[in-house]
XYZ file of N, CA, C and O in Angstrom:
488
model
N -17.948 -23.104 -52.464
C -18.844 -22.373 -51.582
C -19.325 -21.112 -52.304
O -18.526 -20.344 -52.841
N -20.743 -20.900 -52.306
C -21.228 -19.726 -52.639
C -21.072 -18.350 -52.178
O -20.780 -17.997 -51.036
N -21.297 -17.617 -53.186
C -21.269 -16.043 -52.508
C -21.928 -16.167 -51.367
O -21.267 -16.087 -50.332
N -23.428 -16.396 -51.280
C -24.375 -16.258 -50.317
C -24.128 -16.984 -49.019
O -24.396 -16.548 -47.899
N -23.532 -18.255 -49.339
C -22.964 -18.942 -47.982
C -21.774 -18.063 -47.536
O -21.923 -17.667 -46.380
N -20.693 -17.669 -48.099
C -19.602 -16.751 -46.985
C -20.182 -15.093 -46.609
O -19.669 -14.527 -45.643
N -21.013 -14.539 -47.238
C -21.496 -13.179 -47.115
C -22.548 -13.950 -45.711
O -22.120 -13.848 -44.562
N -23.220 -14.315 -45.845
C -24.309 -14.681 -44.951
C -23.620 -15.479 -43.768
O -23.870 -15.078 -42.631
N -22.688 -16.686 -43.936
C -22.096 -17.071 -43.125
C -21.187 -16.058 -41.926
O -21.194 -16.006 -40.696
N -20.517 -15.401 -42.893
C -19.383 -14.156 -41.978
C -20.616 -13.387 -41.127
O -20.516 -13.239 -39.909
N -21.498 -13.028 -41.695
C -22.462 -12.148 -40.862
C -23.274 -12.759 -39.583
O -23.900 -12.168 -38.703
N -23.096 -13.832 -39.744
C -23.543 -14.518 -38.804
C -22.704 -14.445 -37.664
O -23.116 -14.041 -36.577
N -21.949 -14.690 -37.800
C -20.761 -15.001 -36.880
C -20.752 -13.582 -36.198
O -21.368 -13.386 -35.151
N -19.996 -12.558 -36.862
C -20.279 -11.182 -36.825
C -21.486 -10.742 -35.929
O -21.194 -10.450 -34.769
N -22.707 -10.659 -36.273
C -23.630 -10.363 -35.424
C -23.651 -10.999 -34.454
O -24.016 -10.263 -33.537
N -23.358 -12.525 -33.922
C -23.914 -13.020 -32.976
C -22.160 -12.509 -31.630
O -22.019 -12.677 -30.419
N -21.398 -12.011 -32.497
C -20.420 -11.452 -31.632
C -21.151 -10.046 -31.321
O -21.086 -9.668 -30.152
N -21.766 -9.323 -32.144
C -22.557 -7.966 -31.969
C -23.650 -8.170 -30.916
O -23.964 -7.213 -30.208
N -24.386 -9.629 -30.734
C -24.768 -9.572 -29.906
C -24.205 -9.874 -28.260
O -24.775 -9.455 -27.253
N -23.228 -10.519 -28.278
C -22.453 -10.411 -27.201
C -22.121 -9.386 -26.905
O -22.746 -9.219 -25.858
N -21.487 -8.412 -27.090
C -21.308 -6.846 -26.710
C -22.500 -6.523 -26.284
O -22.551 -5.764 -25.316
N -23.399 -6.870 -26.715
C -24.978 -6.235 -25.852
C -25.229 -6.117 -24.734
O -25.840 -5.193 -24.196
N -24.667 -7.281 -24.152
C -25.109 -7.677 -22.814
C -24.600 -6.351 -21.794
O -25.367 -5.720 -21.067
N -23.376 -6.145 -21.908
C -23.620 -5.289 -21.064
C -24.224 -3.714 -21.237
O -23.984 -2.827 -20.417
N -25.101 -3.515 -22.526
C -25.988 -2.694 -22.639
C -26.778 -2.045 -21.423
O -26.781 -2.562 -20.306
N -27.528 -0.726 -21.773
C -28.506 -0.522 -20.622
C -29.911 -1.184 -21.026
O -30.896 -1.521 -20.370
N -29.539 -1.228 -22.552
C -30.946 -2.515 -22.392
C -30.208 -3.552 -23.237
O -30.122 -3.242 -24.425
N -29.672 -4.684 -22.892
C -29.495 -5.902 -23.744
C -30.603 -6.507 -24.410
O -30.408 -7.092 -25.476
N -31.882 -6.427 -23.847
C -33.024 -7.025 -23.973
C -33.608 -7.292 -25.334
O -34.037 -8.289 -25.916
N -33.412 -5.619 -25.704
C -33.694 -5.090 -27.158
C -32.888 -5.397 -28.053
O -33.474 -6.051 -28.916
N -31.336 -5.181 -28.382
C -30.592 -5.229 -28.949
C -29.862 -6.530 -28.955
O -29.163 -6.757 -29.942
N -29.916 -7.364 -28.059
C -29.508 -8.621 -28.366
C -30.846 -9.430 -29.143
O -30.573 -10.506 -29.676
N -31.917 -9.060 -29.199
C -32.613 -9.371 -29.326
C -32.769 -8.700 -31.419
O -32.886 -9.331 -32.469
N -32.723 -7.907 -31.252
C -32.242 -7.471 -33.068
C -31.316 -8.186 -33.446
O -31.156 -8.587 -34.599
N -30.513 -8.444 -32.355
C -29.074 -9.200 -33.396
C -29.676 -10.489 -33.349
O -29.248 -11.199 -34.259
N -30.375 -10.957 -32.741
C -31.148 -12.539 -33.072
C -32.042 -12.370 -34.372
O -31.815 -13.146 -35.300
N -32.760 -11.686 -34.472
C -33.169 -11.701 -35.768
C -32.410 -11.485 -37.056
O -32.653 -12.045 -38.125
N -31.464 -10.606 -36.818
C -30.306 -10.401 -38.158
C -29.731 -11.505 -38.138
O -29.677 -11.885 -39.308
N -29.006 -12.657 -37.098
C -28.852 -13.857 -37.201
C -30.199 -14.726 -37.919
O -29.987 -15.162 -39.050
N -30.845 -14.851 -37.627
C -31.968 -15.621 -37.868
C -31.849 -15.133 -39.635
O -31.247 -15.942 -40.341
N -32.175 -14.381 -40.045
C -31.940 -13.696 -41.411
C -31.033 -14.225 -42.527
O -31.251 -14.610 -43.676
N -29.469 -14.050 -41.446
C -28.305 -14.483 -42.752
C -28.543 -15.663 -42.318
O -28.241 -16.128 -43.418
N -28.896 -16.885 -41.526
C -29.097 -18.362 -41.858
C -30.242 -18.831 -42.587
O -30.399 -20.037 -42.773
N -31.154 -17.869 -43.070
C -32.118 -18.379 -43.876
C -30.856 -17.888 -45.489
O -30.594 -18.764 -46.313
N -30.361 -16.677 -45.612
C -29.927 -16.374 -46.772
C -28.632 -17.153 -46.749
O -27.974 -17.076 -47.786
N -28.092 -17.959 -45.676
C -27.362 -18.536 -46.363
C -27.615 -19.591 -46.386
O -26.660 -20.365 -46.453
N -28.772 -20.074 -46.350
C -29.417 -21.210 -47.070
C -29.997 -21.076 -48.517
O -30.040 -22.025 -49.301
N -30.428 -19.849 -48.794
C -30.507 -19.411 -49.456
C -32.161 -19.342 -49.787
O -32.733 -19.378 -50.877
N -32.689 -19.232 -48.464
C -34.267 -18.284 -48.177
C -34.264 -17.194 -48.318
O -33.112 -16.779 -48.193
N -35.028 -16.340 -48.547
C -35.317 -14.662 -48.738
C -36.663 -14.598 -48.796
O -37.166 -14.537 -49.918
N -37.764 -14.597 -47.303
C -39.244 -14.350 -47.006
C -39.140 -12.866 -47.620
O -38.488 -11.868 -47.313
N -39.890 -13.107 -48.427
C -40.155 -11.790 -48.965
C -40.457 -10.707 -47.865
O -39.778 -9.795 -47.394
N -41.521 -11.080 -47.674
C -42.354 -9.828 -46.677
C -41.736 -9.956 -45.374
O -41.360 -8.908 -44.850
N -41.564 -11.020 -44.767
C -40.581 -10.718 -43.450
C -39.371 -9.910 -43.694
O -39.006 -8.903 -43.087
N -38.696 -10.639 -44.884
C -37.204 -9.447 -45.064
C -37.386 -8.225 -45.190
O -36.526 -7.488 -44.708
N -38.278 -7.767 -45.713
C -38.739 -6.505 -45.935
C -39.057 -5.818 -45.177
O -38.849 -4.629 -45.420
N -39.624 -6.122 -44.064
C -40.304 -5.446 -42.929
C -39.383 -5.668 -41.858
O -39.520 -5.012 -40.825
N -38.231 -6.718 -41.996
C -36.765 -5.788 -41.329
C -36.299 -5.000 -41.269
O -36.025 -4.243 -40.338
N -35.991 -5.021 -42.877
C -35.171 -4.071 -43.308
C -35.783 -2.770 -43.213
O -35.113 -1.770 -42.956
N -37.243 -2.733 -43.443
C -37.492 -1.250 -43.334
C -37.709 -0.340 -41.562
O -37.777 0.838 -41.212
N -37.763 -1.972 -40.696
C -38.127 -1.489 -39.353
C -36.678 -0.712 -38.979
O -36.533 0.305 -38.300
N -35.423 -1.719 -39.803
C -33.794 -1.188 -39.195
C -33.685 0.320 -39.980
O -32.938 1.117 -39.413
N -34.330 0.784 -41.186
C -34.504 1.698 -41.835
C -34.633 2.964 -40.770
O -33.753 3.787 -40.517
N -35.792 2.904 -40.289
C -36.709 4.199 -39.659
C -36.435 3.745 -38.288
O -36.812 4.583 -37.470
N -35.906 2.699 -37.763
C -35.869 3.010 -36.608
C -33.686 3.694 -36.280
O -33.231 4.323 -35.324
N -32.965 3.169 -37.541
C -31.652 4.007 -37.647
C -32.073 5.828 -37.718
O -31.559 6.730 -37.057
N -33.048 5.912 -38.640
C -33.529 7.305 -38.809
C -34.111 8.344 -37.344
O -33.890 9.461 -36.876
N -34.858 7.289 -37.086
C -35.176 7.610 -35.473
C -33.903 8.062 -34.547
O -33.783 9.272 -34.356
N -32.768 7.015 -33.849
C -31.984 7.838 -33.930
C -30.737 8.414 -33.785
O -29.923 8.544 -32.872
N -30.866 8.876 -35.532
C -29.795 9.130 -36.227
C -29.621 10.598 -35.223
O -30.518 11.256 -34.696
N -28.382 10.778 -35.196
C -27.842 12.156 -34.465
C -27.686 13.420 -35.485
O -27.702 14.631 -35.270
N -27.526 12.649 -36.698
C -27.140 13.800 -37.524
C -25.709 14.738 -37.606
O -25.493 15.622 -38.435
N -24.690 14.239 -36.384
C -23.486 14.958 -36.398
C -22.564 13.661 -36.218
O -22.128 13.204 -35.162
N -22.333 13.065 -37.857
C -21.007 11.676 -37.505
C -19.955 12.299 -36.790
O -19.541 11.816 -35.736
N -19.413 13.508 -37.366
C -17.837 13.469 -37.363
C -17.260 14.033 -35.705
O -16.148 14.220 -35.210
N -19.158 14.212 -35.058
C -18.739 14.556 -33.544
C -18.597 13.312 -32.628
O -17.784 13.235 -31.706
N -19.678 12.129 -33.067
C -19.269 10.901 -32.794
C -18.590 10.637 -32.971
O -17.777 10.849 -32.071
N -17.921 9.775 -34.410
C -16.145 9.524 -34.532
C -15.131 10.461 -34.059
O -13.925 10.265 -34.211
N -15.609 11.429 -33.512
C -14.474 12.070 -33.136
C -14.520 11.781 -31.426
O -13.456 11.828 -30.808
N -15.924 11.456 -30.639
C -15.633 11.301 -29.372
C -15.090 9.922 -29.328
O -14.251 9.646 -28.470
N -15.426 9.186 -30.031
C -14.898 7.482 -30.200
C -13.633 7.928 -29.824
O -13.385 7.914 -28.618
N -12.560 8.422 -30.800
C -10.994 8.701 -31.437
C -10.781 9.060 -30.096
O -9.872 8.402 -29.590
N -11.396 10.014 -29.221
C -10.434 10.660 -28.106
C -10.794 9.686 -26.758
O -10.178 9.894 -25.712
N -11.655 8.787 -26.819
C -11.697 8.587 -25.537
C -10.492 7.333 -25.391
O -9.898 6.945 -24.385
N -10.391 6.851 -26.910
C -9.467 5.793 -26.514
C -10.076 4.220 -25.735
O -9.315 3.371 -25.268
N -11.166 4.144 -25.744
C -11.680 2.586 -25.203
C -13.114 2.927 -25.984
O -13.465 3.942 -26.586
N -13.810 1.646 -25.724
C -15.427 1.030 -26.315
C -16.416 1.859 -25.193
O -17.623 2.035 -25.355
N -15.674 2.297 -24.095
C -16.775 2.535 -23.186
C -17.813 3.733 -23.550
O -17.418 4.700 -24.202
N -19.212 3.623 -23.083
C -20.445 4.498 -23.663
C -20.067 5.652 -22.429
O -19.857 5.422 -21.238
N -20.058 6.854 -23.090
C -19.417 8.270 -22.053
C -20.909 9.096 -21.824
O -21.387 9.177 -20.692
N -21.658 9.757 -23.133
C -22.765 9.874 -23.401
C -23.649 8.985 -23.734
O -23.349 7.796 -23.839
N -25.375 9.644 -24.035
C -26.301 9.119 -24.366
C -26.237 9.398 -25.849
O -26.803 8.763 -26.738
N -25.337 10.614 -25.984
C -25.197 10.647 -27.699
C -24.621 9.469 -28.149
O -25.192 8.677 -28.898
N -23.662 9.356 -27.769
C -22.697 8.075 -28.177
C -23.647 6.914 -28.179
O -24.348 6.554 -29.125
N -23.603 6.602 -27.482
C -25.336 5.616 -27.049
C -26.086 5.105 -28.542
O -25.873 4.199 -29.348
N -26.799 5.910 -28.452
C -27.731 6.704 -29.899
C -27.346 6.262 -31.150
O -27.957 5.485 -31.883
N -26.076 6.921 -31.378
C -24.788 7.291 -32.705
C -24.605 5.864 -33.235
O -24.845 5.613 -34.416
N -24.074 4.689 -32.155
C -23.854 3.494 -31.901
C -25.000 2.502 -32.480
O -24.964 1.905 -33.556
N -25.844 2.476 -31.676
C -27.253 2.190 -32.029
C -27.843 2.612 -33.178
O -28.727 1.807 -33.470
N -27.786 3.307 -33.797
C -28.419 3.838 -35.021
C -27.236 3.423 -36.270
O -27.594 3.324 -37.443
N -25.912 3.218 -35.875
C -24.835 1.931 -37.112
C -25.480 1.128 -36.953
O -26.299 0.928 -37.850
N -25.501 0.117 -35.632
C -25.723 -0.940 -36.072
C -27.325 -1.641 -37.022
O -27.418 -2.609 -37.775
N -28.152 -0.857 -36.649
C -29.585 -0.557 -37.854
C -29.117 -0.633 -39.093
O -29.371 -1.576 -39.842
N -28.295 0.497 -39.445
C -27.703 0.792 -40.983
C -27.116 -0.268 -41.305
O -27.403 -0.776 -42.388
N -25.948 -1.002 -40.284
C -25.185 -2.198 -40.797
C -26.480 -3.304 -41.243
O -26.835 -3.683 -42.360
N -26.915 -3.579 -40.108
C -28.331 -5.067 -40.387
C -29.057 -4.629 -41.658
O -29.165 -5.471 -42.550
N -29.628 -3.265 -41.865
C -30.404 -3.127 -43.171
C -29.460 -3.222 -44.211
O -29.819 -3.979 -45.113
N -27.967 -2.492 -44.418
C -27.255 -3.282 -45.309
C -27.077 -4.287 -45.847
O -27.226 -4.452 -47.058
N -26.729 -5.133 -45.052
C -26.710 -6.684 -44.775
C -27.834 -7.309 -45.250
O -27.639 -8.162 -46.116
N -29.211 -7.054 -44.825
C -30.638 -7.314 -45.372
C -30.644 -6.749 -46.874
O -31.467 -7.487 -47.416
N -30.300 -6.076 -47.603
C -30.370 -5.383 -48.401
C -30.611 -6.199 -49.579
O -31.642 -6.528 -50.166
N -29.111 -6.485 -49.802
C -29.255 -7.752 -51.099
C -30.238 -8.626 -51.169
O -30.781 -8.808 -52.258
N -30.684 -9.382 -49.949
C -32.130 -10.346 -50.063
C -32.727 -9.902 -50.143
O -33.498 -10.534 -50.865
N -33.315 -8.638 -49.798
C -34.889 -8.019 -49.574
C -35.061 -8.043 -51.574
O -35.972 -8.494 -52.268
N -33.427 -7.179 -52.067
C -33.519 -7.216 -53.497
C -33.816 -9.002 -54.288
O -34.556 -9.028 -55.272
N -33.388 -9.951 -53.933
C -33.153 -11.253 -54.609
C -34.347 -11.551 -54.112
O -34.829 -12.400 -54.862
N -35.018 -11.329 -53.323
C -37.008 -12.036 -52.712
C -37.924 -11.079 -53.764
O -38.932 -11.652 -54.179
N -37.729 -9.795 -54.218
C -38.568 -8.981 -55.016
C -37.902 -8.820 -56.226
O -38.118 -7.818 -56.908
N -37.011 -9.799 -56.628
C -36.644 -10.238 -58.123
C -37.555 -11.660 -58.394
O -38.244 -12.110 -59.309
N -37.109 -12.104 -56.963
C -37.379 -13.975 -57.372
C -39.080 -13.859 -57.666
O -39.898 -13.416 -56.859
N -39.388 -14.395 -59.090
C -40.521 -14.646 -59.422
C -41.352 -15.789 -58.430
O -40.816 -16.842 -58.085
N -42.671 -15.423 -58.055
C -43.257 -15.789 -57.491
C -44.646 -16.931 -57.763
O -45.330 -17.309 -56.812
């Protein structure tokens, strides 16, 4: 089994559990709906597709829209995580903080293909 089949495979799995946690979101709509496309993504890469310009324009939408919004204070987030002791959303910061990983994680994740589609000669 290839790199690309267990990296892409695990992420699959992974996100489509990321999208289960959605549901009980205040909007599932949206965010289960990103994690369908980051699914949709690692089963093309672990087939070993990489749309150039679609991957790209993931990755840069999970880019600027993590930037959008980013809180700018981690260690007050991980630190409200640490004290509350459960998953439950307390603030809209938290909210936010939350939402703006999982962007960073998917453009991660997108990362390597967006690179292997703008290597792969065309």
């Amino acid at each position: 089994m290839t790199f690309n089949k267990v990296f892409y495979g695990l992420w699959v799995l992974l996100f489509a559990l990321f999208a289960f946690w959605q549901f009980n979101d205040p909007d599932p709509e949206i965010w289960v709906s990103i994690y369908a496309v980051a699914i949709i993504f690692c089963l093309l890469g672990f087939r070993g597709i990489f749309p150039k310009i679609p991957l790209t324009v993931v990755f840069a939408a999970c880019v600027i829209g993590a930037a959008l919004f980013w809180q700018g204070d981690v260690s007050s987030w991980v630190s409200q995580e640490v004290e509350q002791h459960n998953l439950s959303m307390k603030t809209d910061f938290m909210e936010e903080s939350r939402e703006s990983f999982g962007l960073i994680i998917i453009a991660l994740v997108m990362l390597p293909g967006v690179i292997k589609a703008w290597k792969k000669k065309s």
